[in-house]
Coordinates of C-alpha atoms in Angstrom, one line a residue:
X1 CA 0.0 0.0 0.0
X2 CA 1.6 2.8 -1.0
X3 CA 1.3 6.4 0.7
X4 CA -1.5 7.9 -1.1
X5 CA -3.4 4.9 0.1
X6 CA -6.7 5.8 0.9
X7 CA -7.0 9.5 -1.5
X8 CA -9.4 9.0 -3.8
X9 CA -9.1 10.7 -7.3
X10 CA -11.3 11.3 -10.8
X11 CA -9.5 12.0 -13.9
X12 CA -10.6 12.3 -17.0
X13 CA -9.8 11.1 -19.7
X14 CA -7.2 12.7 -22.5
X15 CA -3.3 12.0 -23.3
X16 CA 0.1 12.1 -22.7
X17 CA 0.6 13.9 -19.2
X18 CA -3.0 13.6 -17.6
X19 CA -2.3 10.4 -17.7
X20 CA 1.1 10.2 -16.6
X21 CA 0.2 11.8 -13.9
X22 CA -2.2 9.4 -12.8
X23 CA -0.3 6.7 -13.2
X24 CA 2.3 8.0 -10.7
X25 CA 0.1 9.0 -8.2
X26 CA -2.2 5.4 -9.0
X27 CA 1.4 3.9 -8.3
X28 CA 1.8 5.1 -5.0
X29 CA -1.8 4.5 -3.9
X30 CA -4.1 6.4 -4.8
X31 CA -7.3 5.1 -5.8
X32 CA -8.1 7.1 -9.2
X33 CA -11.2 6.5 -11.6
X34 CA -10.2 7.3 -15.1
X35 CA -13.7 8.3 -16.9
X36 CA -13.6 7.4 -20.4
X37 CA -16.4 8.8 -23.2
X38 CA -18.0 5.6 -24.8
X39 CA -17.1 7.0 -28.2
X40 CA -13.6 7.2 -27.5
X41 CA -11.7 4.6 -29.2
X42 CA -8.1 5.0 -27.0
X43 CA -5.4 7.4 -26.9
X44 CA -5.3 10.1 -29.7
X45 CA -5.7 7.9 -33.2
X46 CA -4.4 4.4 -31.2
X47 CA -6.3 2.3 -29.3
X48 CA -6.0 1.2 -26.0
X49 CA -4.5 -1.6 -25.1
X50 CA -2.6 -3.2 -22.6
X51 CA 0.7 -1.8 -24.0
X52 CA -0.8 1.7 -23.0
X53 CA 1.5 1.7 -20.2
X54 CA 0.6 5.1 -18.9
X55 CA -2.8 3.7 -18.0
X56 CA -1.6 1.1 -15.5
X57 CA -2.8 1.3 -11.8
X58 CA -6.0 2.5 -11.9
X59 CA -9.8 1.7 -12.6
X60 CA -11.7 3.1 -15.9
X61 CA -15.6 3.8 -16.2
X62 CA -17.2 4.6 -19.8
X63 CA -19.4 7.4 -19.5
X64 CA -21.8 9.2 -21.7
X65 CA -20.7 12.4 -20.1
X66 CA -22.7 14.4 -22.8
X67 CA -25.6 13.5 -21.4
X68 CA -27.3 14.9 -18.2
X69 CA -27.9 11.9 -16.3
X70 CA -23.5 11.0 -17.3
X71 CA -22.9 14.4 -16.1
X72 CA -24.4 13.5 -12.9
X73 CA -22.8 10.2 -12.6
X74 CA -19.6 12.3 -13.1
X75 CA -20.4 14.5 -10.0
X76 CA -21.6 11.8 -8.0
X77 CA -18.1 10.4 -8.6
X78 CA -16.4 13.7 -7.7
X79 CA -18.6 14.0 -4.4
X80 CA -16.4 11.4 -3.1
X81 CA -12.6 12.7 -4.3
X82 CA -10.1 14.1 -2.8
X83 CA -8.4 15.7 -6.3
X84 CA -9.3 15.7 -10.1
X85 CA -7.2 15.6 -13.0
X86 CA -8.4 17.4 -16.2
X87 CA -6.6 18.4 -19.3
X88 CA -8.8 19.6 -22.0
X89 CA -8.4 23.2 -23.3
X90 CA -10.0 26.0 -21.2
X91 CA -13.7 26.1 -21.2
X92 CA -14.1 22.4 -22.2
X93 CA -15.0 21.2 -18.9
X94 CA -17.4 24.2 -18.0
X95 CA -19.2 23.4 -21.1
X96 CA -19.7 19.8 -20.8
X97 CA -21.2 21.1 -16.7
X98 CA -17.8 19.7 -15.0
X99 CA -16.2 23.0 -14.8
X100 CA -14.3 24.3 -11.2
X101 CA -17.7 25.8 -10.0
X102 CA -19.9 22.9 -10.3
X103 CA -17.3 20.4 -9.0
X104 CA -16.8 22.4 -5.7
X105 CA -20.1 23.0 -5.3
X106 CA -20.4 19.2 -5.0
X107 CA -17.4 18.7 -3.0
X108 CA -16.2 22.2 -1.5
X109 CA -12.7 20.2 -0.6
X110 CA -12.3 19.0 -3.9
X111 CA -8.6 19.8 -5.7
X112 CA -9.3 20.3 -9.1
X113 CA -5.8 19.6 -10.7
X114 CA -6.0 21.2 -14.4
X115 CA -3.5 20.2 -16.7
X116 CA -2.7 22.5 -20.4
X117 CA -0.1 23.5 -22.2
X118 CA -0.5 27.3 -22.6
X119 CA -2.2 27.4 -19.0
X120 CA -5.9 28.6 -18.4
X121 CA -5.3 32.4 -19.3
X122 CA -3.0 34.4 -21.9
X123 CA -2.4 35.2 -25.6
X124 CA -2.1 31.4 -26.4
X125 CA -4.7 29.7 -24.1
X126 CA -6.3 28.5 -26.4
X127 CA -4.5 27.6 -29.0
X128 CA -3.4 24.3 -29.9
X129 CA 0.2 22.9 -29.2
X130 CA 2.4 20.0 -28.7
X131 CA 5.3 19.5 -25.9
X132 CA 7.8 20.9 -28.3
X133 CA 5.9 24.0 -28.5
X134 CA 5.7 24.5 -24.9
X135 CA 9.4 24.0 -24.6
X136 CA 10.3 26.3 -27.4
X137 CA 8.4 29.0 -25.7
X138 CA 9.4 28.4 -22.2
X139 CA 13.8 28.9 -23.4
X140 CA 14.1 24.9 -22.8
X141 CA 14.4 23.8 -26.3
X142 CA 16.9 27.1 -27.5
X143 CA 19.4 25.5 -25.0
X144 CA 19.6 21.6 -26.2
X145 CA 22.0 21.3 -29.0
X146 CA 25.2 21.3 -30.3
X147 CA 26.6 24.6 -31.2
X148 CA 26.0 25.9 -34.8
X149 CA 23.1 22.9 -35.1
X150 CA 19.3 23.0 -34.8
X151 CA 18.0 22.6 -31.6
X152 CA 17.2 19.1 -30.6
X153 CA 14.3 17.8 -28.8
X154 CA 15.0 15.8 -25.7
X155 CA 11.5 13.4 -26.6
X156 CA 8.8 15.0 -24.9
X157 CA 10.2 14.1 -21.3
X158 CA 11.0 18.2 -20.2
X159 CA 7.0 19.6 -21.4
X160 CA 4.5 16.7 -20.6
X161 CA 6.4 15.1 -18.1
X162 CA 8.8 17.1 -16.3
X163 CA 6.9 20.1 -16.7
X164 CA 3.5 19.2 -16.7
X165 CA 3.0 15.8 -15.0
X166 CA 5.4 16.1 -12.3
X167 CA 4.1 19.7 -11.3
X168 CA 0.2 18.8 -11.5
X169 CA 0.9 16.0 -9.1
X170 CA 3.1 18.4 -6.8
X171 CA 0.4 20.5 -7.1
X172 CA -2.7 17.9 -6.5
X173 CA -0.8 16.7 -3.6
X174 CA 0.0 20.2 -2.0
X175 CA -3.6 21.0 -2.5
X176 CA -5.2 18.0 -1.0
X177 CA -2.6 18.3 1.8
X178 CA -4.0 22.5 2.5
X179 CA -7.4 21.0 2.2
X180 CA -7.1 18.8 5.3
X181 CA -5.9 21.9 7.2
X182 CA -8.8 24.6 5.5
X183 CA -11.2 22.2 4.5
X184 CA -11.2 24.7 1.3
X185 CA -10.7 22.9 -1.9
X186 CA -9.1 24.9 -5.1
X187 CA -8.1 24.5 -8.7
X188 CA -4.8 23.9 -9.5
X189 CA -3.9 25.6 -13.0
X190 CA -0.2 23.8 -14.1
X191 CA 0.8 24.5 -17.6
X192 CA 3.6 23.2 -19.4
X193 CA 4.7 26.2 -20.2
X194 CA 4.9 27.3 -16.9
X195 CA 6.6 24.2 -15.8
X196 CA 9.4 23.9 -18.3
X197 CA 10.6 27.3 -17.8
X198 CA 10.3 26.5 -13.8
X199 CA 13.0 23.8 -14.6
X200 CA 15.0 26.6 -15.8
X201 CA 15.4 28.1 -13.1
X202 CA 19.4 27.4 -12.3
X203 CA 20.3 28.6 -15.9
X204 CA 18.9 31.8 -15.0
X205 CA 21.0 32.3 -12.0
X206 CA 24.0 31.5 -13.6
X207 CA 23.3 33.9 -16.7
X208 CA 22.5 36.5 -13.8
X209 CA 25.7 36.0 -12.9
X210 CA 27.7 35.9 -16.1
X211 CA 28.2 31.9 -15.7
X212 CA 25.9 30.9 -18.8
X213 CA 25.3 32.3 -22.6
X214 CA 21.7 32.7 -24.0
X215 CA 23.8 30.9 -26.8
X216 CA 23.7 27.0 -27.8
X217 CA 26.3 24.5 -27.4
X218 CA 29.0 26.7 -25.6
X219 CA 28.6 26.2 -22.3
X220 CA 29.1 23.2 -19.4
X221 CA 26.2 21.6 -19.6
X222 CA 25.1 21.8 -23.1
X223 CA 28.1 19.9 -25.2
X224 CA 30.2 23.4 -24.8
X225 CA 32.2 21.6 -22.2
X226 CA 34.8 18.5 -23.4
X227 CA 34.6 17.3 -19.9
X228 CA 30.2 17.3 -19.8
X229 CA 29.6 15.1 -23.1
X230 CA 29.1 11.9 -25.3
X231 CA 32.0 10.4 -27.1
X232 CA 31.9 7.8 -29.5
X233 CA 33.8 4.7 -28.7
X234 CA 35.5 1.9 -31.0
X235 CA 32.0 0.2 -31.7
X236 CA 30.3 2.7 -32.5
X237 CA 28.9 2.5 -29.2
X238 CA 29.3 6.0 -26.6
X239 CA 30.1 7.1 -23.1
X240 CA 29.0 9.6 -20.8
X241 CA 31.2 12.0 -19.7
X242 CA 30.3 14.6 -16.6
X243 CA 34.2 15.1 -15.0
X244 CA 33.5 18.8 -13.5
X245 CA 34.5 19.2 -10.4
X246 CA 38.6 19.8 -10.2
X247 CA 39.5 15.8 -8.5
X248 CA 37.2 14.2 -10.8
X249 CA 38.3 16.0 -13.7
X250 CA 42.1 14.5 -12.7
X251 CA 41.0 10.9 -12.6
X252 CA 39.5 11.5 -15.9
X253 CA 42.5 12.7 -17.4
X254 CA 44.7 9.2 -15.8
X255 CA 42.2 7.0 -16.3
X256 CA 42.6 8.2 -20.3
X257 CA 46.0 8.7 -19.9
X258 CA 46.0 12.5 -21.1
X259 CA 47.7 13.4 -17.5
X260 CA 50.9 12.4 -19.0
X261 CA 50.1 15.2 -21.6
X262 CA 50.5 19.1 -21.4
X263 CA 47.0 19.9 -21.9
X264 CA 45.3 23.8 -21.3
X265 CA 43.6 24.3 -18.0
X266 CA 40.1 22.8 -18.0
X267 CA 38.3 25.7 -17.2
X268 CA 39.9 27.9 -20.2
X269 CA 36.7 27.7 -22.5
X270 CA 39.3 28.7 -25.6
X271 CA 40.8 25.5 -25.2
X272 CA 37.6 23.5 -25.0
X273 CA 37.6 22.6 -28.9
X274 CA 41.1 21.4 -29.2
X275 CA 40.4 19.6 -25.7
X276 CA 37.0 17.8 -27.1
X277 CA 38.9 16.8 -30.0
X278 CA 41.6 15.2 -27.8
X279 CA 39.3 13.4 -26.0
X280 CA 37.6 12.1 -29.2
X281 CA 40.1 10.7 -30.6
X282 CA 41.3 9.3 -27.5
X283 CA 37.3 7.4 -26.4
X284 CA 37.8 6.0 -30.4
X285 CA 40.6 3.9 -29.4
X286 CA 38.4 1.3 -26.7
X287 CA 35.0 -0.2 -27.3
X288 CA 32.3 0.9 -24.5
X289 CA 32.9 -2.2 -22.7
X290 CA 36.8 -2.0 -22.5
X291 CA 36.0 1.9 -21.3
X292 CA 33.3 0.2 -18.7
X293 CA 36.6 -2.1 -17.2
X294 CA 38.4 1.6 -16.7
X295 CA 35.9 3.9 -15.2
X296 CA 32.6 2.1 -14.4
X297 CA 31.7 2.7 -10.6
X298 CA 35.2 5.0 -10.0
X299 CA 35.1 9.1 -9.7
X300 CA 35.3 9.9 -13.2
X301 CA 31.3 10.1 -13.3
X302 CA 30.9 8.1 -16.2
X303 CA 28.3 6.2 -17.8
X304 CA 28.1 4.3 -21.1
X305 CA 25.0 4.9 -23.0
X306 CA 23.0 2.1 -22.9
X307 CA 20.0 2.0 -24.8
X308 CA 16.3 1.8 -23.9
X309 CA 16.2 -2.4 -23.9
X310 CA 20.2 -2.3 -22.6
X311 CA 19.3 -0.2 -19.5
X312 CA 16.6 -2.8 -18.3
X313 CA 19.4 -5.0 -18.3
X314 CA 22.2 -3.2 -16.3
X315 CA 23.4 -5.0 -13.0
X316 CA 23.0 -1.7 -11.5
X317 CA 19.3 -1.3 -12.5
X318 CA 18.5 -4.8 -11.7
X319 CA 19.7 -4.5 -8.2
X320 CA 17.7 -1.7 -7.9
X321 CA 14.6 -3.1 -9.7
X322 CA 14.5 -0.1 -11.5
X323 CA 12.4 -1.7 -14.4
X324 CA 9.9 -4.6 -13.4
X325 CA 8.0 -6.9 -15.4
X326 CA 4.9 -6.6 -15.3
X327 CA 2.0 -9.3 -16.8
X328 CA 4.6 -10.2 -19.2
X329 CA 5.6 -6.2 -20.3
X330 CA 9.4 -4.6 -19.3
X331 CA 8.3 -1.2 -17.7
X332 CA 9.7 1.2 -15.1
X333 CA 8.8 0.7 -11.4
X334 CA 7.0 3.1 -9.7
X335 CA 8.9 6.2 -8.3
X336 CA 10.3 7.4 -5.8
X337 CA 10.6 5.0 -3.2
X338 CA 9.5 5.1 0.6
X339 CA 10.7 3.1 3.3
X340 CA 7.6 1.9 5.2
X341 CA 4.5 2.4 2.7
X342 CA 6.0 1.2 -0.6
X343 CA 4.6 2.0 -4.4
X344 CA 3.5 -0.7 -6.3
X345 CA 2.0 -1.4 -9.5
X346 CA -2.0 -1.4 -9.0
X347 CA -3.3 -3.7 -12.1
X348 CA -2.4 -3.5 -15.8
X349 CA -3.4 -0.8 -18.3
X350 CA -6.7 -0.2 -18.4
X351 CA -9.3 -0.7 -21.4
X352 CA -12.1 2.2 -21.6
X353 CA -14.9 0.9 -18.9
X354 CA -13.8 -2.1 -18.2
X355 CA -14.3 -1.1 -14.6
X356 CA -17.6 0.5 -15.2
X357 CA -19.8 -1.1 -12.7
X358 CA -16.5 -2.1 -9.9
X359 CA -15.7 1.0 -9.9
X360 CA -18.9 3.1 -9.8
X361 CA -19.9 0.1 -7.0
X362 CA -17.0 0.9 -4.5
X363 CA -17.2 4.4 -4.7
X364 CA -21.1 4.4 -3.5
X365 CA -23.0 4.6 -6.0
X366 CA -25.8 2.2 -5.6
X367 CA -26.7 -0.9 -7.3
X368 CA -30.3 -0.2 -9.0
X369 CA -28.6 3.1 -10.1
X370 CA -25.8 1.4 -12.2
X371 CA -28.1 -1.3 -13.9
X372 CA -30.6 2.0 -14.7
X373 CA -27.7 4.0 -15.9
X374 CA -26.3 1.3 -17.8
X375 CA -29.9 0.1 -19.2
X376 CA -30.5 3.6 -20.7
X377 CA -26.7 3.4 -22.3
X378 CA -25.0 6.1 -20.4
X379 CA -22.4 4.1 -18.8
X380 CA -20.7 1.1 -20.6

């Protein structure tokens, strides 16, 4: 039973990270209730299906919510949750009569967790947009790049995820947390925009303080740096390099054997080219695994770069059970951890309604109701 154990939550139904962020907070107990329409055939143009991993952990009922009496099925659910996750555009919920207003005047302690790209207000609100959008406007995708190439995309893990998941789950969490204290409930607006440029925050200290260009691939943590990279190894394979600090930027330099050479200081940004190049040609001469036998687990802070299937498969991860399996799938194990009231894995992605009348049953709503409901094809 994990720590969210007993929190009950609605969300309904959309993509990419509405989703993700019930699945994390499913994963560490809460007891969510995805409502599916019973037109919707699955996630954007592909169906669900038990490979929709973000849909693990939780419960889902099919619900005619364009109707009046699946409205009220709707609010009957949310008279009984601590939080709701959303994440159409602005005014889509008000019109279908789930908007903030009529949800806390159900449940006046209800969190009502809204999730969008451009945020509920603004010049873009309404517009449509994709994580790379929200990443180009927030600085984020500007920075990521080598210098004199296009910007690159990191996946969409910095605008749904990082910025948008993460921070609607801080933010359903902090809210149901206030709640207990106010017994007030409140809406929780989190845009992607507003969360990627939050993860910004350190780059716009150190450009405050002369310690970062608005400019791509120059500086230490964006490829600028020869000692904060990738280099290509012998088999075509690569390595991760993150040698900053001054004693681990020495035991790179023996453990490659450039100590032996008069090199420029590390910090003289001048020198960085001809120092990257060094260390290029230098990585070329061992495949990954030889490198691994060098620096693996010493104070170089090294990595090789596994890939996607190669990480499940790391001693390191294994030991940790960082990846599970799961009813025969390789996934990622719920995160973070916690000592006494552990995360788990709930159940298996869910199909739309296949928890229809389970679900609707332990969250109160009476027998006779669900077979009238379902009789007069509101709920699947």
């Amino acid at each position: 039973m994990g720590p969210l154990s007993g929190y009950k939550i609605v969300e309904m139904g959309g993509i990419g990270p509405g989703p993700m962020c019930a699945m994390l907070l499913a994963d560490l107990g809460a007891d969510i209730v995805r409502i599916d329409r019973l037109s919707d055939p699955g996630l954007g143009s592909m169906p669900s299906s038990r490979n929709s991993l973000l849909m693990r952990s939780r419960r889902s009922v099919a619900v005619d919510t364009k109707s009046e009496a699946g409205r009220e099925v709707v609010l009957k659910l949310i008279e009984q949750a601590d939080g709701l996750i959303e994440g159409f555009r602005p005014g889509v919920m008000e019109r279908m009569g789930l908007g903030p207003d009529e949800a806390l005047k159900r449940n006046p302690k209800l969190v009502y967790g809204r999730m969008t790209g451009w945020g509920q207000d603004g010049p873009m609100a309404k517009a449509a947009g994709h994580d790379i959008n929200y990443i180009a406007l927030s600085g984020v995708l500007h920075a990521i790049g080598r210098k004199g190439e296009a910007p690159v995309p990191p996946l969409n893990l910095v605008g749904d995820f990082g910025g948008g998941a993460l921070y609607l789950a801080l933010g359903l969490v902090c809210g149901i947390l206030e709640a207990q204290k106010s017994g007030k409930g409140q809406v929780v607006d989190t845009a992607m925009v507003d969360g990627a440029a939050s993860l910004m925050t350190i780059f716009f200290g150190l450009m405050s303080a002369g310690n970062w260009k608005d400019e791509r691939g120059v500086n230490m943590l964006d490829t600028g740096a020869h000692y904060y990279g990738v280099y290509e190894t012998a088999d075509g394979k690569y390595v991760s390099i993150g040698s900053i600090e001054k004693k681990f930027y020495k035991e790179l330099l023996e453990r490659t054997g450039l100590d032996k050479e008069d090199l420029p200081p590390q910090l003289d940004q001048k020198s960085w080219p001809i120092l990257k190049a060094r260390l290029t040609e230098v990585f070329k001469t061992k495949t990954r695994d030889e490198w691994d036998e060098i620096m693996l687990g010493t104070d170089v802070c090294y990595a090789p770069v596994l890939s996607i299937m190669e990480a499940t498969q790391h001693p390191h991860n294994t030991h940790r059970k960082t990846f599970v399996e799961y009813e025969g799938i390789v996934q990622p194990a719920p995160a973070p951890r916690f000592s006494r009231t552990e995360g788990a894995i709930q159940s298996p992605p869910c199909l739309p309604g296949e928890h229809t009348v389970e679900a609707m049953r332990d969250w109160g709503i009476a027998d006779d109701t669900i077979d009238e409901l379902r009789n007069a094809g509101v709920i699947k």
